Short mmCIF file of C-alpha atoms in Angstrom, two decimals:
data_model
loop_
_atom_site.label_atom_id
_atom_site.label_comp_id
_atom_site.label_asym_id
_atom_site.label_seq_id
_atom_site.Cartn_x
_atom_site.Cartn_y
_atom_site.Cartn_z
CA MET H 255 -19.55 -14.05 -19.29
CA ARG H 256 -16.34 -15.09 -21.02
CA ALA H 257 -16.47 -17.47 -23.96
CA GLU H 258 -15.03 -20.92 -23.31
CA ASP H 259 -12.26 -22.55 -25.29
CA PRO H 260 -13.73 -25.99 -26.10
CA HIS H 261 -10.29 -27.60 -26.25
CA MET H 262 -9.51 -26.32 -22.76
CA VAL H 263 -12.85 -27.59 -21.48
CA ASP H 264 -12.04 -31.07 -22.79
CA TYR H 265 -8.55 -30.95 -21.30
CA ALA H 266 -9.87 -29.77 -17.93
CA LYS H 267 -12.38 -32.61 -17.87
CA ARG H 268 -9.63 -35.12 -18.62
CA LEU H 269 -7.52 -33.82 -15.72
CA LEU H 270 -10.33 -33.48 -13.19
CA GLY H 271 -12.77 -36.08 -14.43
CA GLU H 272 -16.16 -35.39 -15.94
CA GLU H 273 -17.93 -35.65 -12.59
CA GLY H 274 -15.34 -33.50 -10.80
CA TYR H 275 -15.69 -30.78 -13.42
CA ARG H 276 -19.49 -30.91 -13.28
CA GLN H 277 -19.57 -30.73 -9.49
CA ALA H 278 -17.96 -27.29 -9.47
CA PHE H 279 -20.96 -25.87 -11.31
CA ALA H 280 -23.65 -27.73 -9.35
CA PRO H 281 -25.82 -25.79 -6.87
CA ILE H 282 -24.18 -25.63 -3.45
CA GLU H 283 -26.79 -28.00 -2.00
CA GLN H 284 -25.43 -30.67 -4.36
CA ALA H 285 -21.82 -29.56 -4.83
CA SER H 286 -18.78 -31.15 -3.24
CA GLY H 287 -16.16 -28.62 -4.32
CA LEU H 288 -13.25 -29.12 -6.67
CA PRO H 289 -12.01 -32.71 -6.99
CA ASN H 290 -8.78 -33.81 -5.33
CA ALA H 291 -6.78 -33.58 -8.55
CA ALA H 292 -7.28 -29.80 -8.58
CA TYR H 293 -5.19 -29.71 -5.39
CA TRP H 294 -2.38 -32.14 -6.18
CA SER H 295 -2.04 -32.41 -9.96
CA ALA H 296 1.09 -30.74 -11.36
CA ASP H 297 -0.58 -30.55 -14.77
CA TRP H 298 -3.54 -28.72 -13.27
CA LEU H 299 -1.31 -26.25 -11.44
CA ALA H 300 0.53 -25.55 -14.70
CA LEU H 301 -2.82 -24.61 -16.24
CA GLU H 302 -3.64 -22.31 -13.33
CA GLN H 303 -0.26 -20.59 -13.56
CA GLU H 304 -0.59 -20.04 -17.31
CA ARG H 305 -4.27 -19.18 -17.57
CA ILE H 306 -4.96 -17.45 -14.26
CA PHE H 307 -1.80 -15.96 -12.75
CA ARG H 308 -0.31 -14.93 -16.10
CA ARG H 309 -3.52 -13.39 -17.41
CA SER H 310 -4.54 -11.09 -14.56
CA TRP H 311 -3.27 -8.45 -12.19
CA VAL H 312 -1.24 -10.15 -9.46
CA PHE H 313 0.21 -8.60 -6.33
CA ALA H 314 4.00 -8.90 -6.62
CA ALA H 315 5.62 -6.86 -3.84
CA ALA H 316 5.45 -3.80 -1.64
CA GLU H 317 7.11 -0.67 -2.97
CA ALA H 318 8.88 -0.40 0.38
CA GLU H 319 10.84 -3.54 -0.52
CA VAL H 320 12.62 -1.50 -3.21
CA PRO H 321 12.84 1.87 -1.43
CA GLU H 322 15.94 3.34 -3.14
CA PRO H 323 17.17 3.65 -6.74
CA GLY H 324 19.06 0.49 -7.58
CA ASP H 325 17.06 -1.74 -5.23
CA ILE H 326 16.18 -5.01 -6.99
CA LEU H 327 13.84 -7.71 -5.70
CA PRO H 328 13.44 -11.11 -7.39
CA VAL H 329 9.86 -12.43 -7.29
CA GLU H 330 7.91 -15.20 -9.00
CA VAL H 331 4.52 -14.74 -10.65
CA GLY H 332 2.68 -17.49 -12.46
CA GLY H 333 5.79 -19.65 -12.16
CA ALA H 334 7.81 -17.04 -14.08
CA PRO H 335 10.89 -15.41 -12.48
CA LEU H 336 10.62 -11.61 -12.42
CA ILE H 337 12.44 -8.69 -10.86
CA VAL H 338 10.84 -5.62 -9.33
CA LEU H 339 13.20 -2.66 -9.07
CA ARG H 340 13.42 1.06 -8.57
CA ASP H 341 15.25 2.81 -11.41
CA ARG H 342 17.51 5.85 -11.25
CA THR H 343 14.57 8.24 -11.51
CA GLY H 344 12.68 6.55 -8.67
CA VAL H 345 10.17 4.73 -10.90
CA THR H 346 9.17 1.20 -9.90
CA ARG H 347 9.57 -1.22 -12.81
CA ALA H 348 9.30 -4.95 -13.45
CA PHE H 349 11.15 -7.18 -15.91
CA HIS H 350 11.45 -10.86 -16.64
CA ASN H 351 14.38 -12.11 -14.58
CA VAL H 352 16.27 -13.75 -17.45
CA CYS H 353 19.25 -12.71 -19.51
CA ARG H 354 18.48 -12.20 -23.20
CA HIS H 355 21.61 -14.17 -24.13
CA ARG H 356 21.11 -17.71 -22.79
CA GLY H 357 18.20 -17.30 -20.43
CA THR H 358 20.18 -17.31 -17.17
CA ARG H 359 18.40 -16.02 -14.08
CA LEU H 360 19.90 -12.61 -13.47
CA VAL H 361 19.12 -11.87 -9.82
CA ALA H 362 18.91 -14.56 -7.13
CA GLU H 363 18.31 -12.42 -4.04
CA ALA H 364 17.37 -8.89 -3.06
CA CYS H 365 20.19 -6.43 -3.67
CA ARG H 366 21.11 -2.85 -4.52
CA LYS H 367 23.14 -2.36 -7.69
CA PRO H 368 23.65 0.41 -10.27
CA VAL H 369 23.34 -2.11 -13.13
CA ILE H 370 22.20 -5.70 -13.63
CA THR H 371 24.98 -8.07 -14.65
CA CYS H 372 24.39 -11.63 -15.81
CA PRO H 373 26.41 -14.10 -13.69
CA TYR H 374 27.06 -16.34 -16.72
CA HIS H 375 28.66 -14.15 -19.41
CA ALA H 376 28.47 -10.72 -17.74
CA TRP H 377 26.05 -9.13 -20.17
CA CYS H 378 25.11 -5.89 -18.45
CA TYR H 379 21.76 -4.09 -18.37
CA GLY H 380 20.72 -0.70 -17.02
CA LEU H 381 17.95 -0.30 -14.48
CA ASP H 382 15.77 0.70 -17.41
CA GLY H 383 16.31 -2.76 -18.89
CA LYS H 384 18.51 -1.53 -21.77
CA LEU H 385 21.42 -3.73 -22.81
CA LYS H 386 24.64 -1.85 -22.02
CA VAL H 387 27.59 -4.21 -22.49
CA ARG H 388 28.40 -7.55 -24.13
CA PRO H 389 32.00 -8.35 -23.04
CA HIS H 390 34.21 -10.31 -25.47
CA PHE H 391 31.18 -11.00 -27.66
CA HIS H 392 33.17 -10.84 -30.93
CA GLY H 393 36.33 -12.41 -29.50
CA PRO H 394 38.93 -11.65 -26.80
CA ASP H 395 38.71 -7.99 -25.83
CA ARG H 396 36.22 -7.39 -28.63
CA GLY H 397 33.14 -6.58 -26.61
CA GLU H 398 30.41 -4.05 -27.31
CA ARG H 399 29.06 -1.07 -25.38
CA PHE H 400 25.80 0.55 -26.34
CA ARG H 401 24.23 3.92 -25.78
CA ASP H 402 20.62 3.93 -24.65
CA GLY H 403 18.47 2.48 -27.39
CA ALA H 404 21.42 1.87 -29.72
CA GLY H 405 21.95 -1.81 -28.98
CA PRO H 406 20.38 -4.86 -30.62
CA ALA H 407 16.80 -5.76 -29.75
CA LEU H 408 17.97 -7.71 -26.72
CA ASP H 409 16.90 -5.48 -23.82
CA LEU H 410 15.27 -7.09 -20.82
CA VAL H 411 11.66 -8.00 -21.46
CA PRO H 412 9.47 -5.58 -19.48
CA VAL H 413 6.41 -6.57 -17.49
CA ARG H 414 3.45 -4.26 -17.11
CA ALA H 415 3.58 -2.93 -13.55
CA GLU H 416 1.51 -0.39 -11.63
CA THR H 417 1.34 0.66 -8.00
CA TRP H 418 -1.49 1.40 -5.60
CA ASN H 419 -0.75 2.92 -2.18
CA GLY H 420 2.58 1.14 -1.82
CA CYS H 421 1.48 -2.15 -3.43
CA VAL H 422 3.07 -3.30 -6.72
CA PHE H 423 0.92 -5.26 -9.16
CA VAL H 424 2.06 -6.90 -12.38
CA ASP H 425 0.17 -8.15 -15.43
CA LEU H 426 2.18 -10.62 -17.50
CA SER H 427 -0.42 -10.63 -20.27
CA GLY H 428 -0.17 -6.89 -20.77
CA ILE H 429 -3.87 -6.72 -21.67
CA ALA H 430 -5.75 -6.97 -18.37
CA ALA H 431 -8.18 -4.18 -17.55
CA PRO H 432 -6.64 -0.99 -16.09
CA LEU H 433 -5.56 -1.53 -12.49
CA GLU H 434 -7.92 1.17 -11.21
CA ASP H 435 -10.85 -0.65 -12.84
CA TRP H 436 -9.69 -3.98 -11.43
CA LEU H 437 -9.53 -2.51 -7.91
CA ARG H 438 -12.76 -0.51 -8.17
CA PRO H 439 -15.17 -3.19 -6.83
CA MET H 440 -13.01 -3.40 -3.71
CA LEU H 441 -12.64 0.35 -3.26
CA GLU H 442 -16.37 0.97 -3.60
CA ARG H 443 -17.01 -1.35 -0.65
CA THR H 444 -14.29 0.20 1.53
CA ALA H 445 -14.87 3.91 0.91
CA SER H 446 -14.79 4.83 4.62
CA PHE H 447 -11.14 3.80 4.83
CA ASP H 448 -8.62 6.25 3.35
CA PHE H 449 -6.02 3.79 2.11
CA SER H 450 -3.82 6.59 0.81
CA ARG H 451 -2.73 6.94 4.45
CA ILE H 452 -1.28 3.43 4.81
CA ARG H 453 2.46 3.00 5.40
CA TRP H 454 4.35 -0.30 5.16
CA ILE H 455 6.20 -1.49 8.27
CA ALA H 456 7.09 -5.18 7.80
CA LYS H 457 6.69 -8.42 5.90
CA LYS H 458 6.40 -12.01 7.12
CA SER H 459 6.62 -15.00 4.78
CA TYR H 460 5.36 -18.52 5.34
CA THR H 461 5.92 -21.62 3.23
CA ILE H 462 2.80 -23.74 3.64
CA LYS H 463 2.60 -27.33 2.45
CA ALA H 464 -0.82 -26.85 0.96
CA ASN H 465 -2.38 -25.84 -2.33
CA TRP H 466 -2.90 -22.11 -2.93
CA LYS H 467 -6.66 -22.52 -3.30
CA LEU H 468 -6.92 -24.05 0.16
CA VAL H 469 -5.05 -21.06 1.58
CA LEU H 470 -7.37 -18.62 -0.16
CA GLU H 471 -10.52 -20.57 0.75
CA ASN H 472 -9.45 -20.63 4.39
CA TYR H 473 -8.82 -16.88 4.35
CA MET H 474 -12.30 -16.24 2.98
CA GLU H 475 -14.47 -18.44 5.15
CA GLY H 476 -15.45 -17.71 8.73
CA TYR H 477 -16.92 -21.13 9.47
CA HIS H 478 -13.72 -22.44 11.09
CA VAL H 479 -13.06 -19.40 13.30
CA PHE H 480 -14.91 -20.69 16.39
CA ALA H 481 -12.94 -23.96 16.28
CA ALA H 482 -9.48 -22.67 15.37
CA HIS H 483 -8.97 -19.07 16.53
CA PRO H 484 -9.79 -18.46 20.22
CA ARG H 485 -8.42 -14.90 20.28
CA LEU H 486 -10.22 -13.95 17.08
CA ILE H 487 -13.54 -15.42 18.19
CA ALA H 488 -13.22 -13.50 21.47
CA HIS H 489 -12.86 -10.31 19.42
CA ALA H 490 -15.77 -11.05 17.08
CA PRO H 491 -18.09 -13.96 17.98
CA MET H 492 -19.89 -16.02 15.37
CA SER H 493 -23.07 -14.03 16.03
CA VAL H 494 -21.62 -10.95 14.26
CA ARG H 495 -20.22 -12.87 11.29
CA TRP H 496 -21.63 -13.75 7.88
CA SER H 497 -20.38 -15.60 4.83
CA GLY H 498 -19.32 -12.65 2.68
CA GLU H 499 -19.96 -12.43 -1.06
CA TRP H 500 -18.34 -12.06 -4.46
CA ARG H 501 -18.91 -9.11 -6.76
CA ASP H 502 -17.22 -9.77 -10.07
CA HIS H 503 -13.67 -10.89 -9.20
CA VAL H 504 -13.68 -9.39 -5.68
CA PHE H 505 -14.73 -11.21 -2.52
CA TYR H 506 -15.81 -9.01 0.41
CA ASN H 507 -16.64 -9.73 4.04
CA ASP H 508 -16.89 -7.72 7.25
CA TYR H 509 -18.23 -7.64 10.79
CA ILE H 510 -18.81 -5.10 13.56
CA ALA H 511 -16.98 -6.23 16.67
CA PRO H 512 -18.54 -5.53 20.08
CA GLU H 513 -15.45 -3.47 20.96
CA VAL H 514 -11.88 -2.86 19.86
CA THR H 515 -9.31 -5.27 21.30
CA PRO H 516 -5.48 -5.48 21.42
CA GLY H 517 -4.07 -5.59 17.91
CA ARG H 518 -7.34 -4.56 16.29
CA GLY H 519 -7.91 -0.88 16.69
CA ASP H 520 -6.91 -0.04 20.24
CA GLN H 521 -3.20 0.88 20.12
CA LEU H 522 -2.29 2.69 16.89
CA PRO H 523 -3.60 5.82 15.11
CA HIS H 524 -6.79 5.35 13.11
CA TYR H 525 -7.76 6.19 9.56
CA PRO H 526 -8.99 9.79 9.53
CA ASN H 527 -12.72 10.48 9.72
CA LEU H 528 -13.76 7.00 10.78
CA THR H 529 -16.92 7.21 12.85
CA GLY H 530 -19.53 5.01 14.45
CA GLU H 531 -19.46 1.33 13.57
CA ASP H 532 -16.49 1.76 11.22
CA LEU H 533 -14.28 2.17 14.30
CA ARG H 534 -15.17 -1.41 15.26
CA ARG H 535 -15.43 -2.80 11.74
CA GLY H 536 -13.16 -5.56 10.54
CA LEU H 537 -13.25 -6.01 6.79
CA TRP H 538 -11.44 -8.25 4.40
CA PHE H 539 -11.46 -8.85 0.69
CA ALA H 540 -9.74 -10.91 -1.98
CA CYS H 541 -9.14 -9.76 -5.54
CA PHE H 542 -8.87 -12.93 -7.60
CA PRO H 543 -6.44 -14.56 -7.91
CA ASN H 544 -3.88 -13.66 -5.21
CA PHE H 545 -4.37 -10.23 -3.60
CA ALA H 546 -6.18 -10.28 -0.29
CA ALA H 547 -6.23 -7.74 2.51
CA GLU H 548 -7.77 -7.12 5.90
CA ALA H 549 -8.41 -3.73 7.47
CA TYR H 550 -9.25 -2.51 10.93
CA ALA H 551 -9.38 1.06 12.22
CA ASP H 552 -5.59 1.16 12.65
CA GLN H 553 -4.13 -1.19 10.04
CA PHE H 554 -4.11 -2.71 6.55
CA VAL H 555 -2.65 -6.21 6.17
CA VAL H 556 -2.05 -7.69 2.72
CA LEU H 557 -2.05 -11.45 2.25
CA SER H 558 -0.75 -12.76 -1.05
CA VAL H 559 -0.69 -16.40 -2.14
CA ASN H 560 1.85 -17.66 -4.66
CA PRO H 561 1.84 -21.33 -5.68
CA ARG H 562 5.22 -23.05 -5.92
CA ALA H 563 3.96 -26.63 -6.29
CA PRO H 564 0.58 -28.32 -6.07
CA ASP H 565 1.22 -28.87 -2.36
CA GLU H 566 3.28 -25.77 -1.58
CA THR H 567 2.29 -22.12 -1.31
CA VAL H 568 4.32 -19.10 -0.30
CA GLU H 569 2.09 -16.82 1.72
CA ASP H 570 3.36 -13.29 2.30
CA LEU H 571 1.86 -10.94 4.87
CA HIS H 572 2.62 -7.24 4.37
CA PHE H 573 1.80 -4.98 7.31
CA PHE H 574 0.70 -1.38 6.87
CA VAL H 575 -0.32 1.08 9.56
CA VAL H 576 -2.04 4.45 9.25
CA GLY H 577 0.21 7.48 8.86
CA GLU H 578 3.92 8.25 9.18
CA GLU H 579 3.83 8.59 12.95
CA ALA H 580 2.29 5.16 13.41
CA ALA H 581 4.94 3.69 11.11
CA ARG H 582 8.05 5.46 12.42
CA SER H 583 7.56 6.94 15.88
CA PRO H 584 9.31 5.15 18.79
CA ASP H 585 6.16 5.87 20.79
CA PHE H 586 4.37 3.17 18.80
CA ALA H 587 7.18 0.59 18.65
CA VAL H 588 5.54 -1.73 21.17
CA ALA H 589 2.16 -1.43 19.46
CA ARG H 590 3.70 -2.24 16.07
CA GLN H 591 5.39 -5.34 17.50
CA ASP H 592 2.17 -6.42 19.19
CA LEU H 593 0.43 -6.15 15.83
CA LEU H 594 3.03 -8.35 14.12
CA ASP H 595 2.98 -10.91 16.93
CA MET H 596 -0.80 -11.12 16.93
CA TRP H 597 -0.93 -11.81 13.19
CA HIS H 598 1.93 -14.31 13.37
CA ASP H 599 0.19 -16.30 16.09
CA LEU H 600 -3.11 -16.21 14.18
CA ASN H 601 -1.44 -17.38 10.99
CA LEU H 602 0.29 -20.30 12.67
CA GLU H 603 -3.10 -21.49 13.90
CA ASP H 604 -4.13 -21.84 10.26
CA VAL H 605 -0.94 -23.42 8.87
CA ALA H 606 -1.39 -26.78 10.58
CA LEU H 607 -5.03 -26.90 9.50
CA LEU H 608 -4.12 -26.14 5.89
CA GLU H 609 -1.44 -28.81 5.79
CA GLY H 610 -3.95 -31.28 7.20
CA LEU H 611 -6.40 -30.33 4.46
CA GLN H 612 -3.75 -30.94 1.82
CA ALA H 613 -2.87 -34.34 3.28
CA GLY H 614 -6.53 -35.30 3.23
CA ARG H 615 -6.76 -34.48 -0.46
CA ARG H 616 -4.47 -37.45 -1.11
CA SER H 617 -6.91 -39.89 0.48
CA PRO H 618 -9.00 -42.08 -1.81
CA ALA H 619 -11.63 -42.03 0.93
CA PHE H 620 -12.31 -38.33 0.40
CA ARG H 621 -14.29 -37.50 -2.69
CA GLY H 622 -15.89 -34.32 -1.50
CA SER H 623 -18.73 -33.69 0.88
CA ARG H 624 -21.50 -31.16 1.28
CA MET H 625 -20.63 -27.50 1.69
CA SER H 626 -22.44 -25.25 4.15
CA PRO H 627 -24.97 -22.99 2.40
CA ALA H 628 -24.67 -20.60 5.34
CA TRP H 629 -20.87 -20.21 5.23
CA GLU H 630 -19.25 -21.73 2.16
CA VAL H 631 -21.03 -20.20 -0.82
CA PRO H 632 -18.01 -17.92 -1.52
CA ALA H 633 -15.65 -20.94 -1.47
CA HIS H 634 -18.00 -22.74 -3.84
CA GLN H 635 -17.94 -19.71 -6.13
CA LEU H 636 -14.14 -19.58 -5.97
CA ALA H 637 -14.05 -23.08 -7.43
CA ARG H 638 -16.23 -21.88 -10.29
CA LYS H 639 -14.00 -18.86 -10.87
CA VAL H 640 -10.92 -21.06 -11.07
CA LEU H 641 -12.49 -23.37 -13.64
CA SER H 642 -14.03 -20.54 -15.64
CA ALA H 643 -10.67 -18.73 -15.83
CA VAL H 644 -8.80 -21.86 -16.88
CA VAL H 645 -11.16 -22.66 -19.77
CA ALA H 646 -11.80 -19.06 -20.89
CA GLU H 647 -10.70 -18.04 -24.37
CA ALA H 648 -9.20 -14.77 -23.11
CA PRO H 649 -8.52 -12.94 -19.84
CA VAL H 650 -11.02 -10.47 -18.37
#
């Protein structure tokens, strides 16, 4: 267990209230979840950005979004502007998206360029982050050009970045556990699925007027499925579902559907060597704080949550299928589109619910309720993980 920073504990209690803070650590039979301020306070979100998103591995992008040397993608992690790019040698890198001169944002939208040029004073950086040119820096026509490594200590600030099967993760702290260790609790539970076979096909983004924790809680819990998702409940009724569980920082859940259905295992090539119940298994997991994914016999769908404001979250869905043929062959074009449409429709069913949840968190009449011991233990534990991470002395 991580040691607590007593100053952060006091500050958290001031923001959330003594009772609100205590409730998160009460047994589920007595708990009411995080208090409303945890969902609409800008000060609280600033703490989460600094002490959770900037101190852990966070999913940032798919490698397929920067497929060629010179491809540059601006992203935001923990409220900080970053760029993910592919350099001249084909290596995926990440840097802080700010010029070392006056702090101007360097890249506003996805692009392909041989160098990175600041729009303010045209300082120029290589794809390796090295400062190349400072035009007119010493007066008219008295600029400077630098060989690699020969310039002043004003190169772009790098961000620790690693990839896993087409997924790019960043660690702003630079000291989180190795990515393979961070992913291990998830991989041990999903060993039947050979994720090295997954291939990216598309991305869909949604701006949801709700707090990021509500989005993640909703993704985790199956209690609402019977009321909100008719197609999903037809695929896997409540009788085959359970609450799921956390192991360390990884939430895991699964079910065995009675049979495969359109969009979930019946149209696209499967992972190799799947047998028996795994052919009908749906599994999903969330690696705290923002990387979640769902897998069926023929797909791998990443869901990432990125807070932009206390009441606004950008949710990205990245769609992977199994093998090159599934990803590229015209024979599977209709099946790929069916997959995207199915997920889009499912996601829209949740958006309205999430925005209603957020609106309710503004009501003085709502001060929490009782959570279901059968279904909402993982959501209760998520609240604890958020508070524990915020008040911890150091990252995991």
